mmCIF file of N, CA and C in Angstrom:
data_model
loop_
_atom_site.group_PDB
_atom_site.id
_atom_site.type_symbol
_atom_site.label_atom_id
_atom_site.label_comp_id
_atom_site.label_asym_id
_atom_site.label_seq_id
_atom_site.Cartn_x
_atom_site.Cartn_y
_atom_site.Cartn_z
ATOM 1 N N UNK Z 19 -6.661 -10.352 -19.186
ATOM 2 C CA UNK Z 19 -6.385 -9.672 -17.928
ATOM 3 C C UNK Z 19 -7.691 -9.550 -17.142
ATOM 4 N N UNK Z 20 -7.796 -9.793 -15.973
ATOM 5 C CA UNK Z 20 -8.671 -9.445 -14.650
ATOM 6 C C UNK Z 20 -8.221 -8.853 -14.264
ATOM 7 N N UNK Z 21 -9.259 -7.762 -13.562
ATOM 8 C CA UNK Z 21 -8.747 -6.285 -12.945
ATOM 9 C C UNK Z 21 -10.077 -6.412 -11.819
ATOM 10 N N UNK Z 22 -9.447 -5.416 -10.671
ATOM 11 C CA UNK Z 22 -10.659 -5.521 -9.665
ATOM 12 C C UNK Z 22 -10.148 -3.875 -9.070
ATOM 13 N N UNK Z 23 -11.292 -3.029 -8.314
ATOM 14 C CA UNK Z 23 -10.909 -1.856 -7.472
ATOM 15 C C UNK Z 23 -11.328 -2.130 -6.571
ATOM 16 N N UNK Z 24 -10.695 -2.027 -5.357
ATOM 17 C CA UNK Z 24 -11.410 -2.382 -3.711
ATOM 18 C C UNK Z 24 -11.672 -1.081 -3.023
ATOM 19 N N UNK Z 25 -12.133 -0.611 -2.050
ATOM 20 C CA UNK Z 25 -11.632 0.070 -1.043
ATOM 21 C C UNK Z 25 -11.257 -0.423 0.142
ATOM 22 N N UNK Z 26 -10.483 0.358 0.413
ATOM 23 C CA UNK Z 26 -9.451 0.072 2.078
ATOM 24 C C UNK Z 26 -10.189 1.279 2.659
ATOM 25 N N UNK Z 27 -10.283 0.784 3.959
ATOM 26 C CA UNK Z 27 -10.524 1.619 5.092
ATOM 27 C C UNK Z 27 -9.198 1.908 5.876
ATOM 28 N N UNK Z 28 -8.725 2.649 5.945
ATOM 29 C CA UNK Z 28 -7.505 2.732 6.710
ATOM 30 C C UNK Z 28 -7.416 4.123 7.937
ATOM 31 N N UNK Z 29 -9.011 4.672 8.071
ATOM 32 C CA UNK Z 29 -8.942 5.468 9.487
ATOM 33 C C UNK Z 29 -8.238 6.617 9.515
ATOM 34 N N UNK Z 30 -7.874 7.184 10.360
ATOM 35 C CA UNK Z 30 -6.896 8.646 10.509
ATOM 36 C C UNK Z 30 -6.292 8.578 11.466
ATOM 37 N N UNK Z 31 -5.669 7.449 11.238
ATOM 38 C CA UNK Z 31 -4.270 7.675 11.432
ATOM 39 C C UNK Z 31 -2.784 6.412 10.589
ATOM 40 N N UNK Z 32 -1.873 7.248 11.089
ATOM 41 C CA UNK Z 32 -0.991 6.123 9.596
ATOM 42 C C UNK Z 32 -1.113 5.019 10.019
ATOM 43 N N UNK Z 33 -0.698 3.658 8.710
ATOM 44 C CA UNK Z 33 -0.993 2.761 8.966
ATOM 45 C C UNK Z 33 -0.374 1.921 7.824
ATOM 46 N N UNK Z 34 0.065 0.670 8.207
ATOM 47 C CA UNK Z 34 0.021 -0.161 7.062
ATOM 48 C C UNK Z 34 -0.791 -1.496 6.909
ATOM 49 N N UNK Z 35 -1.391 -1.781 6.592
ATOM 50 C CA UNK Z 35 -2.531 -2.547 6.368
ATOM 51 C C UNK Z 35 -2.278 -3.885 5.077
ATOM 52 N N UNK Z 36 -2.152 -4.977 6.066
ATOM 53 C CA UNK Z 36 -1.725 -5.803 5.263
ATOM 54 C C UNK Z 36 -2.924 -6.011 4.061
ATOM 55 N N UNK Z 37 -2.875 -6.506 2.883
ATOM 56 C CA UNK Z 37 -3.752 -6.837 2.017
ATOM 57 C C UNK Z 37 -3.881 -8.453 1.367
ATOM 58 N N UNK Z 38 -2.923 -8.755 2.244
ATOM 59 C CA UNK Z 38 -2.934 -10.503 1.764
ATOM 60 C C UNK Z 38 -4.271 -10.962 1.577
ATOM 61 N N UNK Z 39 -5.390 -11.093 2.341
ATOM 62 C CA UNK Z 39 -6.672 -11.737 2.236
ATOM 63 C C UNK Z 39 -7.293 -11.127 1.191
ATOM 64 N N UNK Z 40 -7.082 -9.813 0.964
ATOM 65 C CA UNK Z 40 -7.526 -9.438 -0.637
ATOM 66 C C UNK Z 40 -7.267 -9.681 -1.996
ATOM 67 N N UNK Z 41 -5.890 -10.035 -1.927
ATOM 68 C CA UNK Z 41 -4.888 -10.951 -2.717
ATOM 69 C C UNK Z 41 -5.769 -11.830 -3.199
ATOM 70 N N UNK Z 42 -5.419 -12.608 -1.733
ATOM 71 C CA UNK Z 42 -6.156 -14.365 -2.118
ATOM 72 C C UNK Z 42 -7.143 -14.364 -3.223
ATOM 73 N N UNK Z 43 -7.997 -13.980 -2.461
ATOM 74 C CA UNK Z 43 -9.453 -13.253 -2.601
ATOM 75 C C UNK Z 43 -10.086 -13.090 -4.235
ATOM 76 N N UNK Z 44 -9.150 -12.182 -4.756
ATOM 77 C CA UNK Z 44 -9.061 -11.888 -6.018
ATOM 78 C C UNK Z 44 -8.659 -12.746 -6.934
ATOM 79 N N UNK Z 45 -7.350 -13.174 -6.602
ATOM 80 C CA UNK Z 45 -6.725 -14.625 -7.335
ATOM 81 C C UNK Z 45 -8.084 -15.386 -7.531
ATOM 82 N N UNK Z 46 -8.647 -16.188 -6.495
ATOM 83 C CA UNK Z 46 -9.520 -16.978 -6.809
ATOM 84 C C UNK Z 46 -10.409 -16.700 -7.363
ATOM 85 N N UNK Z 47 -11.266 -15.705 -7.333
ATOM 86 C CA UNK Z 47 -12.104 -14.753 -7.869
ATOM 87 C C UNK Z 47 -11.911 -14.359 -9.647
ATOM 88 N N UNK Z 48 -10.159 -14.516 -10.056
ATOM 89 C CA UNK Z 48 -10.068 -14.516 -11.145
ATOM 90 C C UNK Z 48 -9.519 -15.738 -11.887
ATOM 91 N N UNK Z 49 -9.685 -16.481 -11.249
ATOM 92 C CA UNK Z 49 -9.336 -18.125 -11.837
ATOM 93 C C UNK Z 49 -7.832 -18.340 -12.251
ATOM 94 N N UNK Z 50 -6.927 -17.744 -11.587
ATOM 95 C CA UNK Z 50 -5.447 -17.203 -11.606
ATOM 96 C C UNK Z 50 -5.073 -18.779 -11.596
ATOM 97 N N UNK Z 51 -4.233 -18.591 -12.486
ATOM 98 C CA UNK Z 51 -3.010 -19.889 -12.717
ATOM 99 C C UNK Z 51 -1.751 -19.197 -12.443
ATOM 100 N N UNK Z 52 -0.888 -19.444 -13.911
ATOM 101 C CA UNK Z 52 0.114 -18.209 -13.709
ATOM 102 C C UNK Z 52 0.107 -16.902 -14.094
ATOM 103 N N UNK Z 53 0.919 -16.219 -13.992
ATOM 104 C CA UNK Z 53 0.822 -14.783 -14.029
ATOM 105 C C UNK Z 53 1.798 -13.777 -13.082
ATOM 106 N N UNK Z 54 0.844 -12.718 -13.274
ATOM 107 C CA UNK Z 54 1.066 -12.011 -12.598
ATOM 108 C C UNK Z 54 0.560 -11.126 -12.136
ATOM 109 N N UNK Z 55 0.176 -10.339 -10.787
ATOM 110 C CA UNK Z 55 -0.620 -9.999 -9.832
ATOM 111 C C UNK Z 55 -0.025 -8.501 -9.507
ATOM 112 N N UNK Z 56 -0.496 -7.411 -10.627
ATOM 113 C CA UNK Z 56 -0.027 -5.833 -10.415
ATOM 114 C C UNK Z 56 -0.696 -5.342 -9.565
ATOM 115 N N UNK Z 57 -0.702 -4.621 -8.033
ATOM 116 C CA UNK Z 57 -1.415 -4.014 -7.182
ATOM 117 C C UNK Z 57 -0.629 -2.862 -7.226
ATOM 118 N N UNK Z 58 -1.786 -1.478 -7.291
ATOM 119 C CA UNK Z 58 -1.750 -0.379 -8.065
ATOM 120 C C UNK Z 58 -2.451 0.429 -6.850
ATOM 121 N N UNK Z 59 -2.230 1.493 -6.391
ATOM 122 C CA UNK Z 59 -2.463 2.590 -5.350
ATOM 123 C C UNK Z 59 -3.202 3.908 -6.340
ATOM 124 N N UNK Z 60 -3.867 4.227 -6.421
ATOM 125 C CA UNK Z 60 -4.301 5.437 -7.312
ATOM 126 C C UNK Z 60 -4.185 6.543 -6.744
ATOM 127 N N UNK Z 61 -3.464 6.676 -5.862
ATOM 128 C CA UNK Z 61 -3.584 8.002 -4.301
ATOM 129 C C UNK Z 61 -2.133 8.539 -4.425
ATOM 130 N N UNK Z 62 -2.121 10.072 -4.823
ATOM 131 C CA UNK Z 62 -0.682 10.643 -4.486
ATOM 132 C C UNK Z 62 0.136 10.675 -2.844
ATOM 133 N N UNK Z 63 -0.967 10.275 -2.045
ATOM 134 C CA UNK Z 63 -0.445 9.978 -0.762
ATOM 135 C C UNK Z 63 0.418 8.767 -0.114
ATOM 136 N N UNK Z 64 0.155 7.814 -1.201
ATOM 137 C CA UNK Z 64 0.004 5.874 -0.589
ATOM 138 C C UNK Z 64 0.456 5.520 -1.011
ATOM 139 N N UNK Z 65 1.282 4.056 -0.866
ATOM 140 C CA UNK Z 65 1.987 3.395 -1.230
ATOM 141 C C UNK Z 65 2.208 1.936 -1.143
ATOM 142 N N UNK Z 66 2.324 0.806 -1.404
ATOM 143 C CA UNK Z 66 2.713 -0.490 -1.218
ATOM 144 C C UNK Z 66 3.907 -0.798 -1.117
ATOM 145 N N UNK Z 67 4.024 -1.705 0.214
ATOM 146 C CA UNK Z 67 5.578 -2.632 0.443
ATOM 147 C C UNK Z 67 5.211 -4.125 0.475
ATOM 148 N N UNK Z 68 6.212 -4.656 0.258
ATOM 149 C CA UNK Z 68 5.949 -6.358 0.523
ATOM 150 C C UNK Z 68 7.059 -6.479 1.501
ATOM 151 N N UNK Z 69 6.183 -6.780 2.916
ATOM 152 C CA UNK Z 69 7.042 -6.575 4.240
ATOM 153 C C UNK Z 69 6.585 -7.370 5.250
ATOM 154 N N UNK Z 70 7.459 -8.191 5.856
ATOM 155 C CA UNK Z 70 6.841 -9.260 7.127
ATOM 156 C C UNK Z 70 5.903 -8.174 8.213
ATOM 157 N N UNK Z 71 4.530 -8.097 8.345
ATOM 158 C CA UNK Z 71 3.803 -7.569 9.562
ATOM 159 C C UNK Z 71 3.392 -8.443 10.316
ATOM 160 N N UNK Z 72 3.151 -7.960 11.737
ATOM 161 C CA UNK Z 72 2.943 -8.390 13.400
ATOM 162 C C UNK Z 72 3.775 -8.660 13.884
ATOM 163 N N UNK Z 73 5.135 -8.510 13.156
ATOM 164 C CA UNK Z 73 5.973 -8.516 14.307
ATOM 165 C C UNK Z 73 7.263 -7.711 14.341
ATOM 166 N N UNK Z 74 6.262 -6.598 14.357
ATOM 167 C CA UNK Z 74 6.773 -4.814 14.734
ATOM 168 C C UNK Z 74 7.693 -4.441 13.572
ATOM 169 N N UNK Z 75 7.585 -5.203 12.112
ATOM 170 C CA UNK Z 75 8.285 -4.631 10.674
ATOM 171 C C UNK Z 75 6.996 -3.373 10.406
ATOM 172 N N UNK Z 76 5.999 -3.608 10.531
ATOM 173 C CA UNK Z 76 5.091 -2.585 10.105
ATOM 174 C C UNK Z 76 4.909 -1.638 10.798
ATOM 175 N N UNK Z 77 5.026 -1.522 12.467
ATOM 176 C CA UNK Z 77 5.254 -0.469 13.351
ATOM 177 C C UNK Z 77 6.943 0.185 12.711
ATOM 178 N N UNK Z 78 7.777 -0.758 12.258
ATOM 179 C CA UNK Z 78 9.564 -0.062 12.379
ATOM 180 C C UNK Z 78 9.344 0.970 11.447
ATOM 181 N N UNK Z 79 8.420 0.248 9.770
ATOM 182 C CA UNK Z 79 8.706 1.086 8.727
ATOM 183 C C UNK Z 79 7.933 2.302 8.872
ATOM 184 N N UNK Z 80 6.870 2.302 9.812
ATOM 185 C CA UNK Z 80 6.399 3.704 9.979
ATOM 186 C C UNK Z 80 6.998 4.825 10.606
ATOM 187 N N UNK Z 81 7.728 4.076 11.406
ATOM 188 C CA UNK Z 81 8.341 5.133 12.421
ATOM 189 C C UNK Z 81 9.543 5.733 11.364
ATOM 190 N N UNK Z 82 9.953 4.696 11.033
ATOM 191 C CA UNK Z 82 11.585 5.300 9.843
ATOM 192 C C UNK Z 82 11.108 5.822 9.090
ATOM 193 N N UNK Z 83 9.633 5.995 8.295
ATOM 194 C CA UNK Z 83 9.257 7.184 7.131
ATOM 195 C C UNK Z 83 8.655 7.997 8.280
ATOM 196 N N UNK Z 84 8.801 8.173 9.719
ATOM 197 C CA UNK Z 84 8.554 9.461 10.591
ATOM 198 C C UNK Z 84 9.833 9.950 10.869
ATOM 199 N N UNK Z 85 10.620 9.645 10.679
ATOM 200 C CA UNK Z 85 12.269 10.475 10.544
ATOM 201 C C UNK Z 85 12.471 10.736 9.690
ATOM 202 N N UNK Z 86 12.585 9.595 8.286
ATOM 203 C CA UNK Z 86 12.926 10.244 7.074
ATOM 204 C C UNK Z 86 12.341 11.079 6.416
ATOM 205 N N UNK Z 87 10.933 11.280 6.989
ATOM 206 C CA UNK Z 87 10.093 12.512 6.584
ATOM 207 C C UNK Z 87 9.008 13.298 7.658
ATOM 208 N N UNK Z 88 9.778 13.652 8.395
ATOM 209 C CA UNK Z 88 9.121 14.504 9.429
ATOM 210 C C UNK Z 88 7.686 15.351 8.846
ATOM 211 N N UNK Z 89 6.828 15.044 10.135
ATOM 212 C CA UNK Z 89 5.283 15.587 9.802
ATOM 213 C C UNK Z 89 5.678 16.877 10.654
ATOM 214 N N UNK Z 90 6.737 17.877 9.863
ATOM 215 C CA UNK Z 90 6.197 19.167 10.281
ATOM 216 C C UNK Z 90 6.178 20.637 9.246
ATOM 217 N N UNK Z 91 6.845 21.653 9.527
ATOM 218 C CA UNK Z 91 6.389 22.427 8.388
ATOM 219 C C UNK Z 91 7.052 23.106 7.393
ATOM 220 N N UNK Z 92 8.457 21.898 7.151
ATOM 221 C CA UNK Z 92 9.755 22.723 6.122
ATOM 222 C C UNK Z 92 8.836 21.848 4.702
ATOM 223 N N UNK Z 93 7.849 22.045 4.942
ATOM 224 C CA UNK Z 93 7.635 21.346 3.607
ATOM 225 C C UNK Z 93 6.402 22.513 2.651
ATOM 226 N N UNK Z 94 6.813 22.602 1.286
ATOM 227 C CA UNK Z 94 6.527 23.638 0.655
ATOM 228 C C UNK Z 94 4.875 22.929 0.276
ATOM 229 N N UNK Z 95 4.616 21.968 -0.282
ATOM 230 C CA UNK Z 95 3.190 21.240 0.266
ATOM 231 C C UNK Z 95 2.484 21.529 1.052
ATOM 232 N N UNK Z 96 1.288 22.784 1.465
ATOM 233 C CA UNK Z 96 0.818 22.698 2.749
ATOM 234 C C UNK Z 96 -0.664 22.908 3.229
ATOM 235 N N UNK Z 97 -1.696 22.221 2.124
ATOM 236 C CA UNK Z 97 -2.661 22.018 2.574
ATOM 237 C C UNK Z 97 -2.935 20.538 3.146
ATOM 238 N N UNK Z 98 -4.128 20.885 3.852
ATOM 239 C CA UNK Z 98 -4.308 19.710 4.674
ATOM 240 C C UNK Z 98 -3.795 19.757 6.404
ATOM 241 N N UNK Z 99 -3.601 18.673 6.974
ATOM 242 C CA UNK Z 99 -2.766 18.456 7.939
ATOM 243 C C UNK Z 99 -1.373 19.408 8.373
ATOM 244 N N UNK Z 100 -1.102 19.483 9.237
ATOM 245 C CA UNK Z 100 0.200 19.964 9.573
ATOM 246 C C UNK Z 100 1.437 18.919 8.819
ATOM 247 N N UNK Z 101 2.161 19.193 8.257
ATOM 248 C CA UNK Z 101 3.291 17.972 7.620
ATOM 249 C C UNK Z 101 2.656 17.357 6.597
ATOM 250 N N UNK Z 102 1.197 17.649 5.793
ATOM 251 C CA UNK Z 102 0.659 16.981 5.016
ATOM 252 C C UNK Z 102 1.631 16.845 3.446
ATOM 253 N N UNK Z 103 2.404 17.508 3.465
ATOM 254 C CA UNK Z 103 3.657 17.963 2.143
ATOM 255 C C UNK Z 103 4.071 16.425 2.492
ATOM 256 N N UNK Z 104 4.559 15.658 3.473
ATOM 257 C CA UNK Z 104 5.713 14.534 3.453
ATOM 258 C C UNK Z 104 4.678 13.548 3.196
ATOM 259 N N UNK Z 105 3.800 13.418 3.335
ATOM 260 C CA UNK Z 105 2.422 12.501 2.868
ATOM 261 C C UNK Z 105 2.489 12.530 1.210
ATOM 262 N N UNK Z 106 3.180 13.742 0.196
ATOM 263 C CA UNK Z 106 3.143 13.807 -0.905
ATOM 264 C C UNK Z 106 4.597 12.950 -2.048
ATOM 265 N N UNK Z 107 5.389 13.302 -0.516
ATOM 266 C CA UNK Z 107 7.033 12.538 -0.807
ATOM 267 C C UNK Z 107 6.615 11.359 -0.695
ATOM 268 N N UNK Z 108 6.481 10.449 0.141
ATOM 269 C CA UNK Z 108 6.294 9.550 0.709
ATOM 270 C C UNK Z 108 6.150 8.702 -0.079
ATOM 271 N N UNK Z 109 5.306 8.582 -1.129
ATOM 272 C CA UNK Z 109 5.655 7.929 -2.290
ATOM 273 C C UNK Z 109 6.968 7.657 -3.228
ATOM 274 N N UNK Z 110 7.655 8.879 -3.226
ATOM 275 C CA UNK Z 110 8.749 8.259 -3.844
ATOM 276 C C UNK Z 110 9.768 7.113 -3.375
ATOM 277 N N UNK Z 111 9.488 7.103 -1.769
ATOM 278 C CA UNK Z 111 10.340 6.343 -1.255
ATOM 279 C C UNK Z 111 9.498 4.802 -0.938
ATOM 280 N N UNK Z 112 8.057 4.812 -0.996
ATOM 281 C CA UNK Z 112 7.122 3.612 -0.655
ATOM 282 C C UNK Z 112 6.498 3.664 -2.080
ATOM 283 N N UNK Z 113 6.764 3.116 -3.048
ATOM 284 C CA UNK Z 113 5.804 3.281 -4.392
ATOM 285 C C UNK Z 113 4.431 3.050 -4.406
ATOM 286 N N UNK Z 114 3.462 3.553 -5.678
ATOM 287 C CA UNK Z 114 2.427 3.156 -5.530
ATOM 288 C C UNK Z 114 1.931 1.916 -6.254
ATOM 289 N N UNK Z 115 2.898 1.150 -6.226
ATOM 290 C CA UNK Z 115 2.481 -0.149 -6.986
ATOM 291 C C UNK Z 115 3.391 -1.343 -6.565
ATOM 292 N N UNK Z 116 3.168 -2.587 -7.055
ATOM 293 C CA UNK Z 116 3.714 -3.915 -6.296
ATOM 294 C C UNK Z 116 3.463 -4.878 -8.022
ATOM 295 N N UNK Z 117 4.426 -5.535 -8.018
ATOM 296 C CA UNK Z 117 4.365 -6.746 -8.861
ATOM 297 C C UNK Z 117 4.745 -7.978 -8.508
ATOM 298 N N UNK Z 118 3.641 -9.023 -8.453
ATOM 299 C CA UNK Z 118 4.001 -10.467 -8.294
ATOM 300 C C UNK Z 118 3.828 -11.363 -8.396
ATOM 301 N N UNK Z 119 4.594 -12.763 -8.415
ATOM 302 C CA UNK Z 119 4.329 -13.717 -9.527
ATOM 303 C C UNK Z 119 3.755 -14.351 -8.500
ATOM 304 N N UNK Z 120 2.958 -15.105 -9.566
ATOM 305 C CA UNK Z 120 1.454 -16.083 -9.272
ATOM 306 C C UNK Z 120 1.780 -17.443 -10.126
ATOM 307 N N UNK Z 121 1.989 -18.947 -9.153
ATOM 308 C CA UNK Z 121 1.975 -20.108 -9.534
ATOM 309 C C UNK Z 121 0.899 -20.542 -8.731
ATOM 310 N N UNK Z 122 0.339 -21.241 -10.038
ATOM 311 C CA UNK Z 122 -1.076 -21.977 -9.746
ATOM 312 C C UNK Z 122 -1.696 -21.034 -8.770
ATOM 313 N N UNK Z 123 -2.108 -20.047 -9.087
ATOM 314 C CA UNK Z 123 -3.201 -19.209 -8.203
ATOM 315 C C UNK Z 123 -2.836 -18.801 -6.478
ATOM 316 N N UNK Z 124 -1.235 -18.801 -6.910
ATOM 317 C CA UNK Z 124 -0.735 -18.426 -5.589
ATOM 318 C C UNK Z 124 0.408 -17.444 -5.642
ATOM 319 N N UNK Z 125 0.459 -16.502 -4.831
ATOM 320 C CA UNK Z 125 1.153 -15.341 -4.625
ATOM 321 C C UNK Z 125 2.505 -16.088 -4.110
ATOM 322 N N UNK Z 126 3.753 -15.561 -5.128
ATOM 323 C CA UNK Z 126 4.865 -16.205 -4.512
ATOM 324 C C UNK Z 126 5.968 -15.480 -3.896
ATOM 325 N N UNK Z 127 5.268 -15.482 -2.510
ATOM 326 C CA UNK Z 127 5.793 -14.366 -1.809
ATOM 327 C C UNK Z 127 6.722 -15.449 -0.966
ATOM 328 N N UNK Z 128 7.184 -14.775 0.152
ATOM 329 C CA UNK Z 128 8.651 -15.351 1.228
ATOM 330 C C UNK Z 128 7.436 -15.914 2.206
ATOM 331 N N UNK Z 129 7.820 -16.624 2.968
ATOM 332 C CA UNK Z 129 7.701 -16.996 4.261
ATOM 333 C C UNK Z 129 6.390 -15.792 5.326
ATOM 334 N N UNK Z 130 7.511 -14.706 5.166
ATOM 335 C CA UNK Z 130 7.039 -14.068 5.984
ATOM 336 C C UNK Z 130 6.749 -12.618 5.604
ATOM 337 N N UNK Z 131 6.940 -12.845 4.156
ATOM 338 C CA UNK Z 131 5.991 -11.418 3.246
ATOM 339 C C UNK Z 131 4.427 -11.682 2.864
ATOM 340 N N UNK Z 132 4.095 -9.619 2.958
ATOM 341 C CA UNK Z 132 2.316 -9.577 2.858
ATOM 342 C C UNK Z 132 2.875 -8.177 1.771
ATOM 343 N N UNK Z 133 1.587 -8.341 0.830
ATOM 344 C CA UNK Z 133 1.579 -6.835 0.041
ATOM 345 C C UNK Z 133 0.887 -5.848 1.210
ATOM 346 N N UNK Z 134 1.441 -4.719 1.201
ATOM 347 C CA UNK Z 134 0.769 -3.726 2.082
ATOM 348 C C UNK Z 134 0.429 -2.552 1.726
ATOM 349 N N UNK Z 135 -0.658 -2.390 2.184
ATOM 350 C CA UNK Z 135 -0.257 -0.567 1.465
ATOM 351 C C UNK Z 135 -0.452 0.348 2.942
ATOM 352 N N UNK Z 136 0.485 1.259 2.910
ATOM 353 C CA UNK Z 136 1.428 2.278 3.763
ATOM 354 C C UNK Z 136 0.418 3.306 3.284
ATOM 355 N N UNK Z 137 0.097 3.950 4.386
ATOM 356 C CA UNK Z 137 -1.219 5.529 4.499
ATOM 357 C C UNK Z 137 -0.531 5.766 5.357
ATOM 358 N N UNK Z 138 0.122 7.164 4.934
ATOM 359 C CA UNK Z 138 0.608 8.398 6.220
ATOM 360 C C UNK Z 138 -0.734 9.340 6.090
ATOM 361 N N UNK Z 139 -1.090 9.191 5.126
ATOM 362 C CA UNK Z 139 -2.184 10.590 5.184
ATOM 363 C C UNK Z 139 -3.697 10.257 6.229
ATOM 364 N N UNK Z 140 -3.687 11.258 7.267
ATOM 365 C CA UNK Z 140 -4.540 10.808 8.086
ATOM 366 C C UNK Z 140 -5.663 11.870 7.808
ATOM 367 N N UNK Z 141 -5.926 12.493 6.512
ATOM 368 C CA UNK Z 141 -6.759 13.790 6.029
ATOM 369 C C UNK Z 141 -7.806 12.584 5.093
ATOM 370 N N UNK Z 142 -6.907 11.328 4.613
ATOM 371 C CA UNK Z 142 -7.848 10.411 3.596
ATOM 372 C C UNK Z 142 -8.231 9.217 4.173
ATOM 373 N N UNK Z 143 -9.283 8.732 4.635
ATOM 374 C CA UNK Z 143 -9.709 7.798 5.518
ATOM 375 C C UNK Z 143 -10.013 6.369 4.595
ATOM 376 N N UNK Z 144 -10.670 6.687 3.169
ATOM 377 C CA UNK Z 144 -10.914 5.425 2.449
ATOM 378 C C UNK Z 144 -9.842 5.225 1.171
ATOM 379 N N UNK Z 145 -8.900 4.155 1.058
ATOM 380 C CA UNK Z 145 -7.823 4.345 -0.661
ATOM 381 C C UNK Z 145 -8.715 3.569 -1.110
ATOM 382 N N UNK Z 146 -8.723 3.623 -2.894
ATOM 383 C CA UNK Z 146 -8.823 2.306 -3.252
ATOM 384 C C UNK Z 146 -7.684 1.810 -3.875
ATOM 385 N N UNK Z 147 -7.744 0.715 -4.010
ATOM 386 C CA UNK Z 147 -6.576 -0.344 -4.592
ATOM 387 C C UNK Z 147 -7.011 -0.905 -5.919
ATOM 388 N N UNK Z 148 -6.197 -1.095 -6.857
ATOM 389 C CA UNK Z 148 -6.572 -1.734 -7.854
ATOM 390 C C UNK Z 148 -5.311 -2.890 -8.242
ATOM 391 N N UNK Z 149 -6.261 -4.119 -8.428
ATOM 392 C CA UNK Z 149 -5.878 -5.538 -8.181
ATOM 393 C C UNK Z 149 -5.748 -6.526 -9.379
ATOM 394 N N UNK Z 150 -5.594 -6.691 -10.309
ATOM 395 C CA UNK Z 150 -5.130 -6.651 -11.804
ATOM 396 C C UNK Z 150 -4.020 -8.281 -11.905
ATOM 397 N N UNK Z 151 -4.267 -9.584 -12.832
ATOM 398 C CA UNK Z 151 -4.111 -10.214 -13.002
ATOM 399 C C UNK Z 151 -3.889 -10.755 -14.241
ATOM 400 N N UNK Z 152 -2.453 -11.007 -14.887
ATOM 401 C CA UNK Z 152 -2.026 -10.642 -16.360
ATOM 402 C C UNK Z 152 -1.548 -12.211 -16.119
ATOM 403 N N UNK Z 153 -2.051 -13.014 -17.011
ATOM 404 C CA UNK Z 153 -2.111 -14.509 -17.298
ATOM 405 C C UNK Z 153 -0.974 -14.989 -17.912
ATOM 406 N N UNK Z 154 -0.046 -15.603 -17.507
ATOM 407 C CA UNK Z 154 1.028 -15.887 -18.089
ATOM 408 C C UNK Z 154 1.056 -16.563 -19.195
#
């Protein structure tokens, strides 16, 4: 197994932040054939999707975890931010982890899928990610 920890910069405010070029990145970096490629969130706030972005899937899914979990104050969670409690849910519904298969040192994703990781929390400015490669 190859394992790597990155940090993401992801700013203050939400966001989903594709991680494909880190992917790559790593794959090659770990001499990846087959396998498989576990990306791991260590943050009770954050989460990973594998979701087509730039063309407004990554603006939709933010806005729909801003309904399905309103940033305001029925939430028993309440340090931090105003609504910082749904930053704690938020995970159950965006997990903090991703699994995926790797032929010949390539992520075998769709067309128009990226691993992402999803930050509502605008109180945590740097995640790290951990990037992990289990050799088939």
């Amino acid at each position: 197994m190859h394992s790597e920890e990155i940090e993401v910069r992801t700013g203050s405010r939400e966001v989903v932040r594709d991680l494909r070029d880190e992917c790559h990145r790593f794959l090659r970096s770990a001499g990846a054939g087959d396998g498989l490629l576990n990306v791991w969130v260590p943050h009770a706030t954050a989460g990973l999707a594998i979701i087509e972005t730039g063309a407004g899937s990554d603006d939709d899914l933010l806005a729909a975890l801003r309904e399905l979990l309103p940033g305001d104050d029925r939430w028993q969670h309440r340090h931090g931010s105003p609504g910082h409690g749904r930053d704690h849910v938020m995970p159950a519904f965006v997990p903090p982890y991703a699994t995926i298969p790797v032929l010949g040192g390539q992520m075998e994703l769709g067309t128009w899928q990226s691993v992402c990781l999803v930050d509502t929390n605008v109180d945590n400015p740097v995640r790290k990610v951990r990037l992990s490669f289990l050799a088939g």
